[in-house]
Amino acid sequence: MTTIVKTLLTIIFWYFINEIFILFFGNLVPLPTEENTGVILLYPLIFILEIILAYILANFVFKVANKEKK
């Protein structure tokens, strides 16, 4: 059960982190064109970093919940 909840929390946190990232940095990240094809590698990197941050936040929620339970 905790795995399902942790996965759902990770997805929810990823969505909010993604929205915050787009809000602050959406205009700064260039679109990939023929001149700057290396930018296309930036999008998977941002996605991976957002997923890692969401997973860390989900684990933090469970850590705090376990401390309060004891």
Short mmCIF file of C-alpha atoms in Angstrom, two decimals:
data_model
loop_
_atom_site.label_atom_id
_atom_site.label_comp_id
_atom_site.label_asym_id
_atom_site.label_seq_id
_atom_site.Cartn_x
_atom_site.Cartn_y
_atom_site.Cartn_z
CA MET A 1 0.00 0.00 0.00
CA THR A 2 2.79 2.43 0.82
CA THR A 3 4.40 1.82 -2.56
CA ILE A 4 1.22 2.86 -4.35
CA VAL A 5 0.83 5.96 -2.19
CA LYS A 6 4.50 6.86 -2.62
CA THR A 7 4.20 6.49 -6.40
CA LEU A 8 1.07 8.63 -6.52
CA LEU A 9 2.71 11.28 -4.34
CA THR A 10 5.74 11.29 -6.62
CA ILE A 11 3.52 11.87 -9.66
CA ILE A 12 1.59 14.63 -7.92
CA PHE A 13 4.77 16.32 -6.70
CA TRP A 14 6.31 16.00 -10.18
CA TYR A 15 3.29 17.79 -11.68
CA PHE A 16 3.57 20.70 -9.24
CA ILE A 17 7.35 20.92 -9.58
CA ASN A 18 6.96 20.94 -13.36
CA GLU A 19 4.39 23.74 -13.17
CA ILE A 20 6.65 25.78 -10.89
CA PHE A 21 9.62 25.20 -13.20
CA ILE A 22 7.59 26.31 -16.21
CA LEU A 23 6.38 29.38 -14.33
CA PHE A 24 9.88 30.56 -13.40
CA PHE A 25 12.10 29.19 -16.18
CA GLY A 26 9.74 28.53 -19.09
CA ASN A 27 10.88 31.57 -21.04
CA LEU A 28 14.58 30.94 -20.41
CA VAL A 29 14.78 27.40 -21.83
CA PRO A 30 15.28 27.72 -25.60
CA LEU A 31 13.42 25.62 -28.13
CA PRO A 32 15.51 23.15 -30.11
CA THR A 33 16.23 24.43 -33.59
CA GLU A 34 18.77 23.55 -36.25
CA GLU A 35 21.29 26.00 -34.79
CA ASN A 36 21.15 24.68 -31.24
CA THR A 37 20.42 20.96 -31.46
CA GLY A 38 22.17 20.31 -28.14
CA VAL A 39 19.24 21.88 -26.32
CA ILE A 40 17.21 18.76 -26.97
CA LEU A 41 19.33 17.02 -24.33
CA LEU A 42 18.25 19.62 -21.80
CA TYR A 43 14.61 18.48 -21.75
CA PRO A 44 15.27 14.90 -20.55
CA LEU A 45 17.73 16.27 -17.99
CA ILE A 46 15.09 18.63 -16.60
CA PHE A 47 12.55 15.77 -16.53
CA ILE A 48 14.94 13.48 -14.65
CA LEU A 49 15.79 16.19 -12.12
CA GLU A 50 12.10 16.92 -11.55
CA ILE A 51 11.35 13.23 -10.97
CA ILE A 52 14.26 12.92 -8.53
CA LEU A 53 13.11 15.97 -6.60
CA ALA A 54 9.52 14.65 -6.48
CA TYR A 55 10.76 11.28 -5.20
CA ILE A 56 12.81 13.01 -2.49
CA LEU A 57 9.75 15.01 -1.41
CA ALA A 58 7.58 11.87 -1.29
CA ASN A 59 10.17 10.10 0.86
CA PHE A 60 10.35 13.15 3.13
CA VAL A 61 6.58 13.02 3.64
CA PHE A 62 6.80 9.38 4.69
CA LYS A 63 9.76 10.08 6.99
CA VAL A 64 7.85 12.85 8.77
CA ALA A 65 4.75 10.66 9.03
CA ASN A 66 6.77 7.83 10.59
CA LYS A 67 8.30 10.20 13.14
CA GLU A 68 4.87 11.46 14.17
CA LYS A 69 3.51 7.92 14.40
CA LYS A 70 6.13 6.87 16.98
#
